[in-house]
PDB file of C-alpha atoms in Angstrom:
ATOM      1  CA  UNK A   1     -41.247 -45.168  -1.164  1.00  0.00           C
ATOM      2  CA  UNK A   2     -38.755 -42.090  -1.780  1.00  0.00           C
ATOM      3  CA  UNK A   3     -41.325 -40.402   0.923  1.00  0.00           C
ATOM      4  CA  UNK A   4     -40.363 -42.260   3.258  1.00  0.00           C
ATOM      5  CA  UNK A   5     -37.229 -41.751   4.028  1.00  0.00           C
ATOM      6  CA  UNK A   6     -37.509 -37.645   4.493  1.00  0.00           C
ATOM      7  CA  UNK A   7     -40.261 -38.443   6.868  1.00  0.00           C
ATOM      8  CA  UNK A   8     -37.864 -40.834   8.803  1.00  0.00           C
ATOM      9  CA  UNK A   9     -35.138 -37.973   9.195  1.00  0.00           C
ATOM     10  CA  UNK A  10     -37.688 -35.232  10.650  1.00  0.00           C
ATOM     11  CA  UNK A  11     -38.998 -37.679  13.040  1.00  0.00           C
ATOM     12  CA  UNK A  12     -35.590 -38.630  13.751  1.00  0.00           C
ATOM     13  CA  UNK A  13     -35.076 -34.606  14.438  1.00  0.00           C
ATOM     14  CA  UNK A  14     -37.872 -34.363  16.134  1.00  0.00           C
ATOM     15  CA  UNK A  15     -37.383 -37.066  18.130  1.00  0.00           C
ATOM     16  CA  UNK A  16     -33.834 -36.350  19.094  1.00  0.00           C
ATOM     17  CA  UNK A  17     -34.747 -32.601  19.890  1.00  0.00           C
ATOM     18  CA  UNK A  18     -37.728 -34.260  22.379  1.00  0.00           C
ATOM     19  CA  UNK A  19     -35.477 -36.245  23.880  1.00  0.00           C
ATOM     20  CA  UNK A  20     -32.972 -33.360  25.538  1.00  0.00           C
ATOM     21  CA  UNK A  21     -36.828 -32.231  27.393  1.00  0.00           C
ATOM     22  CA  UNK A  22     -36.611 -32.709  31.008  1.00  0.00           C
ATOM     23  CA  UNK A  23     -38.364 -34.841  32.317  1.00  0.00           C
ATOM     24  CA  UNK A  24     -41.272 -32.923  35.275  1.00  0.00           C
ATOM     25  CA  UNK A  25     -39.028 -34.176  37.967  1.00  0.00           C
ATOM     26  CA  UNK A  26     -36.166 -32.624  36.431  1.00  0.00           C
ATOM     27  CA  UNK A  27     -37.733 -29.735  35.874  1.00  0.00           C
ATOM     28  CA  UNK A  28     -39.103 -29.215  39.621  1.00  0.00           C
ATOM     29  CA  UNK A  29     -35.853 -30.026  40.689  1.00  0.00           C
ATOM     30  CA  UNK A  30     -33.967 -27.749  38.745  1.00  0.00           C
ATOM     31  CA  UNK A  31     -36.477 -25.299  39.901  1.00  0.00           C
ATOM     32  CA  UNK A  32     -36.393 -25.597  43.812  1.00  0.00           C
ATOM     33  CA  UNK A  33     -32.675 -25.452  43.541  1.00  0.00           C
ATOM     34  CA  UNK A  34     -32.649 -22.186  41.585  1.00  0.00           C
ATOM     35  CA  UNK A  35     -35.051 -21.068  44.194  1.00  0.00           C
ATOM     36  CA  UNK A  36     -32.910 -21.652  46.930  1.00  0.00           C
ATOM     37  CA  UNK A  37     -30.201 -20.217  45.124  1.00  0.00           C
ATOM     38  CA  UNK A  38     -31.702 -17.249  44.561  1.00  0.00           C
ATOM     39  CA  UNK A  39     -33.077 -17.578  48.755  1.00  0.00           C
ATOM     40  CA  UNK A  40     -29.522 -17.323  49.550  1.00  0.00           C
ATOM     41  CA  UNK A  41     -28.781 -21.338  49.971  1.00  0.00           C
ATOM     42  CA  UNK A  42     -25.889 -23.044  48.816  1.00  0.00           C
ATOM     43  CA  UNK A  43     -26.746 -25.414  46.418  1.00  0.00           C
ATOM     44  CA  UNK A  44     -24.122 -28.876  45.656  1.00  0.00           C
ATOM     45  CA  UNK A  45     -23.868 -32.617  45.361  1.00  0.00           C
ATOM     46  CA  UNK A  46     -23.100 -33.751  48.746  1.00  0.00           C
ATOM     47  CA  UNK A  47     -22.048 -37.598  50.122  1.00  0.00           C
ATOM     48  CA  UNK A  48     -21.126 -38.689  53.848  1.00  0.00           C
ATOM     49  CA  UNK A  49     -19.834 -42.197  54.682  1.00  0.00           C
ATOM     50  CA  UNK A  50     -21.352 -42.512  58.424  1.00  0.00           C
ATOM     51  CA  UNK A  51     -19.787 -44.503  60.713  1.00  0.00           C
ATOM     52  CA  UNK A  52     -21.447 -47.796  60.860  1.00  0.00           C
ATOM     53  CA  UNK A  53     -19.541 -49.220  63.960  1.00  0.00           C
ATOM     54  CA  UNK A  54     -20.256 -46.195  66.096  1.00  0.00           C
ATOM     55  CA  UNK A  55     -23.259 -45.220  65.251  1.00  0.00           C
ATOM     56  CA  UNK A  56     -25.318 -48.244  64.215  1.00  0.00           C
ATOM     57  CA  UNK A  57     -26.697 -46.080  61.262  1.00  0.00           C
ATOM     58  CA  UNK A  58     -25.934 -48.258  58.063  1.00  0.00           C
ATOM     59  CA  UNK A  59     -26.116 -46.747  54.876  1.00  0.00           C
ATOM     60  CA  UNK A  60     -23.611 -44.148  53.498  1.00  0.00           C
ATOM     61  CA  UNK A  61     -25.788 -40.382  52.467  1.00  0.00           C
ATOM     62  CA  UNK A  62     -25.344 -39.308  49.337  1.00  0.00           C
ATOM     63  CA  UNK A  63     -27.727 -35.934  47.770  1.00  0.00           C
ATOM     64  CA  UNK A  64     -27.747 -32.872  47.297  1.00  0.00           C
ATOM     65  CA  UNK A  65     -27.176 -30.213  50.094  1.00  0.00           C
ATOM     66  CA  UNK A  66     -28.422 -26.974  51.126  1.00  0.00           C
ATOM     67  CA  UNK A  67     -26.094 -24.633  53.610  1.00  0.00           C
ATOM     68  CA  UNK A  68     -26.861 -21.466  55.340  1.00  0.00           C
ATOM     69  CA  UNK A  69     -23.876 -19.528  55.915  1.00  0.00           C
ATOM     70  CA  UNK A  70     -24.372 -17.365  58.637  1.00  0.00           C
ATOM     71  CA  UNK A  71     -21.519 -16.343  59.909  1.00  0.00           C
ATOM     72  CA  UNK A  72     -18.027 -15.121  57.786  1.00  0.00           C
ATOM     73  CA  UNK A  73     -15.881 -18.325  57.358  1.00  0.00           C
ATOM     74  CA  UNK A  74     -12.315 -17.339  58.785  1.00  0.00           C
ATOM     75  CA  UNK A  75     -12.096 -16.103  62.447  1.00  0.00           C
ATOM     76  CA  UNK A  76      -9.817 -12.983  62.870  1.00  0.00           C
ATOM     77  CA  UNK A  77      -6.511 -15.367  62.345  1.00  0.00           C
ATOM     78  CA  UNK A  78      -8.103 -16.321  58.891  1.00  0.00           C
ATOM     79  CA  UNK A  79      -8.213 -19.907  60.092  1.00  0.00           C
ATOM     80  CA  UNK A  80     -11.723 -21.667  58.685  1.00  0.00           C
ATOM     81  CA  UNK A  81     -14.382 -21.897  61.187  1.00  0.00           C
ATOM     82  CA  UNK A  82     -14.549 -25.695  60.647  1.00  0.00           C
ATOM     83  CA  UNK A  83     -15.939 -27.263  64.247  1.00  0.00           C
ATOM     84  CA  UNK A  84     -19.160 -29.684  63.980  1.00  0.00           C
ATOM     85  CA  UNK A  85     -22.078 -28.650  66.358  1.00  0.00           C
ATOM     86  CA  UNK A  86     -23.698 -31.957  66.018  1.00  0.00           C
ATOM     87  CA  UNK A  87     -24.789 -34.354  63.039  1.00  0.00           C
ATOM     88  CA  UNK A  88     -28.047 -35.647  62.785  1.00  0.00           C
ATOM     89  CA  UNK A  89     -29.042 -38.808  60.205  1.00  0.00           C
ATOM     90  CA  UNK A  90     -32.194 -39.753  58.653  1.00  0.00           C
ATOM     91  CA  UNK A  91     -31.788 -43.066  58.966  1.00  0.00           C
ATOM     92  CA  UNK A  92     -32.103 -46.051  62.417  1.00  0.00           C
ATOM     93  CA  UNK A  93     -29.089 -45.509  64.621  1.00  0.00           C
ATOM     94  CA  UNK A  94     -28.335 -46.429  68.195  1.00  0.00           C
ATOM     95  CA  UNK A  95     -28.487 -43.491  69.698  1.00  0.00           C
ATOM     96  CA  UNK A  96     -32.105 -41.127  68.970  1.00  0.00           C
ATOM     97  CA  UNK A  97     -32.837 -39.568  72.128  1.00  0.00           C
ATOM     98  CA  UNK A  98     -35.051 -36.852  71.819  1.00  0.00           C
ATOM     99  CA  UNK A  99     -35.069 -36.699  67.955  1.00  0.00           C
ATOM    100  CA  UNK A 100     -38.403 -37.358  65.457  1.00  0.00           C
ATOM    101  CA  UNK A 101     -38.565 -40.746  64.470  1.00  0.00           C
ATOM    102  CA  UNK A 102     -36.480 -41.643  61.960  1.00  0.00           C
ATOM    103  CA  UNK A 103     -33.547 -39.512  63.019  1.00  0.00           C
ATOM    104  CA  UNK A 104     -30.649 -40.582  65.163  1.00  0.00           C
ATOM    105  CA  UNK A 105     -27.471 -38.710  66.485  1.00  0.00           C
ATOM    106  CA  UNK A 106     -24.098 -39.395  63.978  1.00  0.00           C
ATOM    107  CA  UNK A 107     -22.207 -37.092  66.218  1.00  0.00           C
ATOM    108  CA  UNK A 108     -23.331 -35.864  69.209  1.00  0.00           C
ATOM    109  CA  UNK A 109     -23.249 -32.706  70.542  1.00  0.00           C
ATOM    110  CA  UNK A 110     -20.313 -31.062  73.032  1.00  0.00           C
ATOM    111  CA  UNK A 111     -16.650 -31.720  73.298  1.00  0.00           C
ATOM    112  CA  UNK A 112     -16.079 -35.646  72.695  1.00  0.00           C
ATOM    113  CA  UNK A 113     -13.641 -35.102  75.984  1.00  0.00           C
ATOM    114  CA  UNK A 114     -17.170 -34.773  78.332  1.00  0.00           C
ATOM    115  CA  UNK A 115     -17.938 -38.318  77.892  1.00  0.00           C
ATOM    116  CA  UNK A 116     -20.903 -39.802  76.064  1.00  0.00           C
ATOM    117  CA  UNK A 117     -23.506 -40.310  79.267  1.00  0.00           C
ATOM    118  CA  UNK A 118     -22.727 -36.003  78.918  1.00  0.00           C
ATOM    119  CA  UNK A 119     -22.987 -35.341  75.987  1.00  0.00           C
ATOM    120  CA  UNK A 120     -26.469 -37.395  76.059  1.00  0.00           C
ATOM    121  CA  UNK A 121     -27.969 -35.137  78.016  1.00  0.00           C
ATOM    122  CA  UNK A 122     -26.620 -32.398  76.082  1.00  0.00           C
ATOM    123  CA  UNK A 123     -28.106 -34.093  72.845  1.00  0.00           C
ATOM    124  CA  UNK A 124     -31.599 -34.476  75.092  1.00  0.00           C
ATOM    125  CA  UNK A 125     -31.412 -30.809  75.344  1.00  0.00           C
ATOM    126  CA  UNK A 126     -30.876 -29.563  72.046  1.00  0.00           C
ATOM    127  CA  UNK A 127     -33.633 -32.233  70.704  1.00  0.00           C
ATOM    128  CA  UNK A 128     -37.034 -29.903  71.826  1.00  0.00           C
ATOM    129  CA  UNK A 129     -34.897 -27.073  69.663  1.00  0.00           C
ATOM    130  CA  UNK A 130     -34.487 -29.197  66.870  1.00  0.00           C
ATOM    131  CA  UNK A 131     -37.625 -30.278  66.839  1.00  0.00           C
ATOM    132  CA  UNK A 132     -38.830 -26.658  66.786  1.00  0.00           C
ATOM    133  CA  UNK A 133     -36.976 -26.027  63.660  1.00  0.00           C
ATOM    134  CA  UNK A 134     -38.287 -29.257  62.401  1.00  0.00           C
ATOM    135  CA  UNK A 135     -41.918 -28.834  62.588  1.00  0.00           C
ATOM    136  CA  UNK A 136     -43.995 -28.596  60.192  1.00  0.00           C
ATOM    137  CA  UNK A 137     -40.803 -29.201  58.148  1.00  0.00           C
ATOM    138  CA  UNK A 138     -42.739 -30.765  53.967  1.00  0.00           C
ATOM    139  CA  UNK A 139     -39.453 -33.097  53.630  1.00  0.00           C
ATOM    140  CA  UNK A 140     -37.941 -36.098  55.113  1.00  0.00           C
ATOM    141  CA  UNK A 141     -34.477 -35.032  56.665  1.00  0.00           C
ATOM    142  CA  UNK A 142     -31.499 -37.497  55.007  1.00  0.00           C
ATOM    143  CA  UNK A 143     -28.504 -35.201  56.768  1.00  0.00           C
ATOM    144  CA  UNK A 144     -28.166 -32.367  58.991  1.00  0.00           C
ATOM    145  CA  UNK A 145     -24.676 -30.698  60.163  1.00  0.00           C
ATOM    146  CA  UNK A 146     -24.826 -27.629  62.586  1.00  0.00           C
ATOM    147  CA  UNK A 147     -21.064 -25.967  62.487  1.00  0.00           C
ATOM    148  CA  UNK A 148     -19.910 -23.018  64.351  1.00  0.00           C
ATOM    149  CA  UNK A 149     -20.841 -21.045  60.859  1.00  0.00           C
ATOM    150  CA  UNK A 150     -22.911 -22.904  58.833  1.00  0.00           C
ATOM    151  CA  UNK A 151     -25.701 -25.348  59.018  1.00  0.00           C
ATOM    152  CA  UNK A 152     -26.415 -27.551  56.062  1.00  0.00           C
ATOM    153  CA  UNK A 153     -29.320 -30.053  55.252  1.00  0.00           C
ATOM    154  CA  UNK A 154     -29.767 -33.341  52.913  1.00  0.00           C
ATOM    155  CA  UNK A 155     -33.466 -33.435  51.993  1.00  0.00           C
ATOM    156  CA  UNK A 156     -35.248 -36.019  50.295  1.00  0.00           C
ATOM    157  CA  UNK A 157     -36.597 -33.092  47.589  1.00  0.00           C
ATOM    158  CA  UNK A 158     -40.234 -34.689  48.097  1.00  0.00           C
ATOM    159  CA  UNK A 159     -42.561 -32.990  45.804  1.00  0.00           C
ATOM    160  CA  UNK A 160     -44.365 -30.744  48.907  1.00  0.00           C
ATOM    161  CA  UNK A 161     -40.275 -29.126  49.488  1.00  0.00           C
ATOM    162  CA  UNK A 162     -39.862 -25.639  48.884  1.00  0.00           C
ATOM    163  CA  UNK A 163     -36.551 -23.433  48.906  1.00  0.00           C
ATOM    164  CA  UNK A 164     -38.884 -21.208  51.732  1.00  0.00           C
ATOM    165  CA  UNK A 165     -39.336 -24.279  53.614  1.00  0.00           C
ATOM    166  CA  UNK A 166     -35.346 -24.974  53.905  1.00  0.00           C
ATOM    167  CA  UNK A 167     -34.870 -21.744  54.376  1.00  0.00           C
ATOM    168  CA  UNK A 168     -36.635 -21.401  57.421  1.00  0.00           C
ATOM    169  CA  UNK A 169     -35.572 -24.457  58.887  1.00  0.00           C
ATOM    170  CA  UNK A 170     -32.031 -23.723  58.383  1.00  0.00           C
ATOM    171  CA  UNK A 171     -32.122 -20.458  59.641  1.00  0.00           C
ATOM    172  CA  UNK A 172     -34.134 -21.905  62.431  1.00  0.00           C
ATOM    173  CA  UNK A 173     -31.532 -24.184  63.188  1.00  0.00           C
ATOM    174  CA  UNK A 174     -28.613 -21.717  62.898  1.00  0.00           C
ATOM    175  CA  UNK A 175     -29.747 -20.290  65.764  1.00  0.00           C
ATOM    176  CA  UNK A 176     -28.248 -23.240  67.992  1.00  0.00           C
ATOM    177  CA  UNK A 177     -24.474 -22.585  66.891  1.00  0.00           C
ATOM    178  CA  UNK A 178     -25.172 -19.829  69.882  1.00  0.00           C
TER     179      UNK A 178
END
């Protein structure tokens, strides 16, 4: 029975070592976000509360995000570039004209001062655009935020997603901030 207990203890190693492995999700994650890294993306843990009683859109986003900088963050009076374009969420809201299913407006596009019949039609026009960038897109949108320098996304990291993928969508998309 004195066997027995060495055996126990390099199981016990072996078992502990084993358990540090990713797991294959981990691992593909870990790897499309050193991809997009490396692609040029911004890679962090992101979370938005929406707006529930504006917006009609319910649940709060939490995931991580993926930003294209593509323009320097401080204008010449080194104050940050910080205005939101528009906000798109993957999720039922009241207002989804124009937009895939699935998406609705958080924040529409234009200055809030226009009026929101306005800035409807603005959001109508910017939706074939969007959908441009979006097609063919291998992951379901959670969050997507179009500033005056950046755009970011919130993907649902399906297993089809690729870094290349975001990256072309976001750069895609950049091209609205005009």
């Amino acid at each position: 029975m004195t066997w027995l207990i060495p055996v126990l203890v390099v199981l016990a190693v072996i078992g502990s070592i084993y358990g540090l492995k990713p797991s294959p999700r981990d691992a593909r994650l870990g790897q499309l976000r050193l991809d997009a890294t490396k692609a040029g993306l911004q890679v962090r843990h992101c979370s938005f509360q929406v707006d529930a009683a504006k917006t009609g859109v319910r649940e709060d986003i939490t995931g991580i995000g993926y930003t294209l900088v593509f323009r320097p963050p401080f204008h010449d009076d080194t104050k940050p570039q910080e205005k939101l374009l528009f906000r798109i969420v993957g999720q039922p809201g009241w207002e989804s004209q124009g937009l895939p299913e699935g998406l609705s407006w958080h924040d529409l596009p234009g200055d809030p001062a226009l009026g929101q019949e306005q800035r409807l039609v603005l959001a109508q026009a910017l939706s074939a655009d969007i959908q441009s960038a979006l097609a063919g897109f291998p992951d379901d949108v959670l969050l997507l935020e179009l500033y005056e320098n950046r755009v970011s996304l919130i993907p649902a990291e399906r297993k089809a997603a690729t870094a290349e993928a975001y990256k072309q969508a976001l750069t895609a998309l950049s091209a609205l901030a005009g």
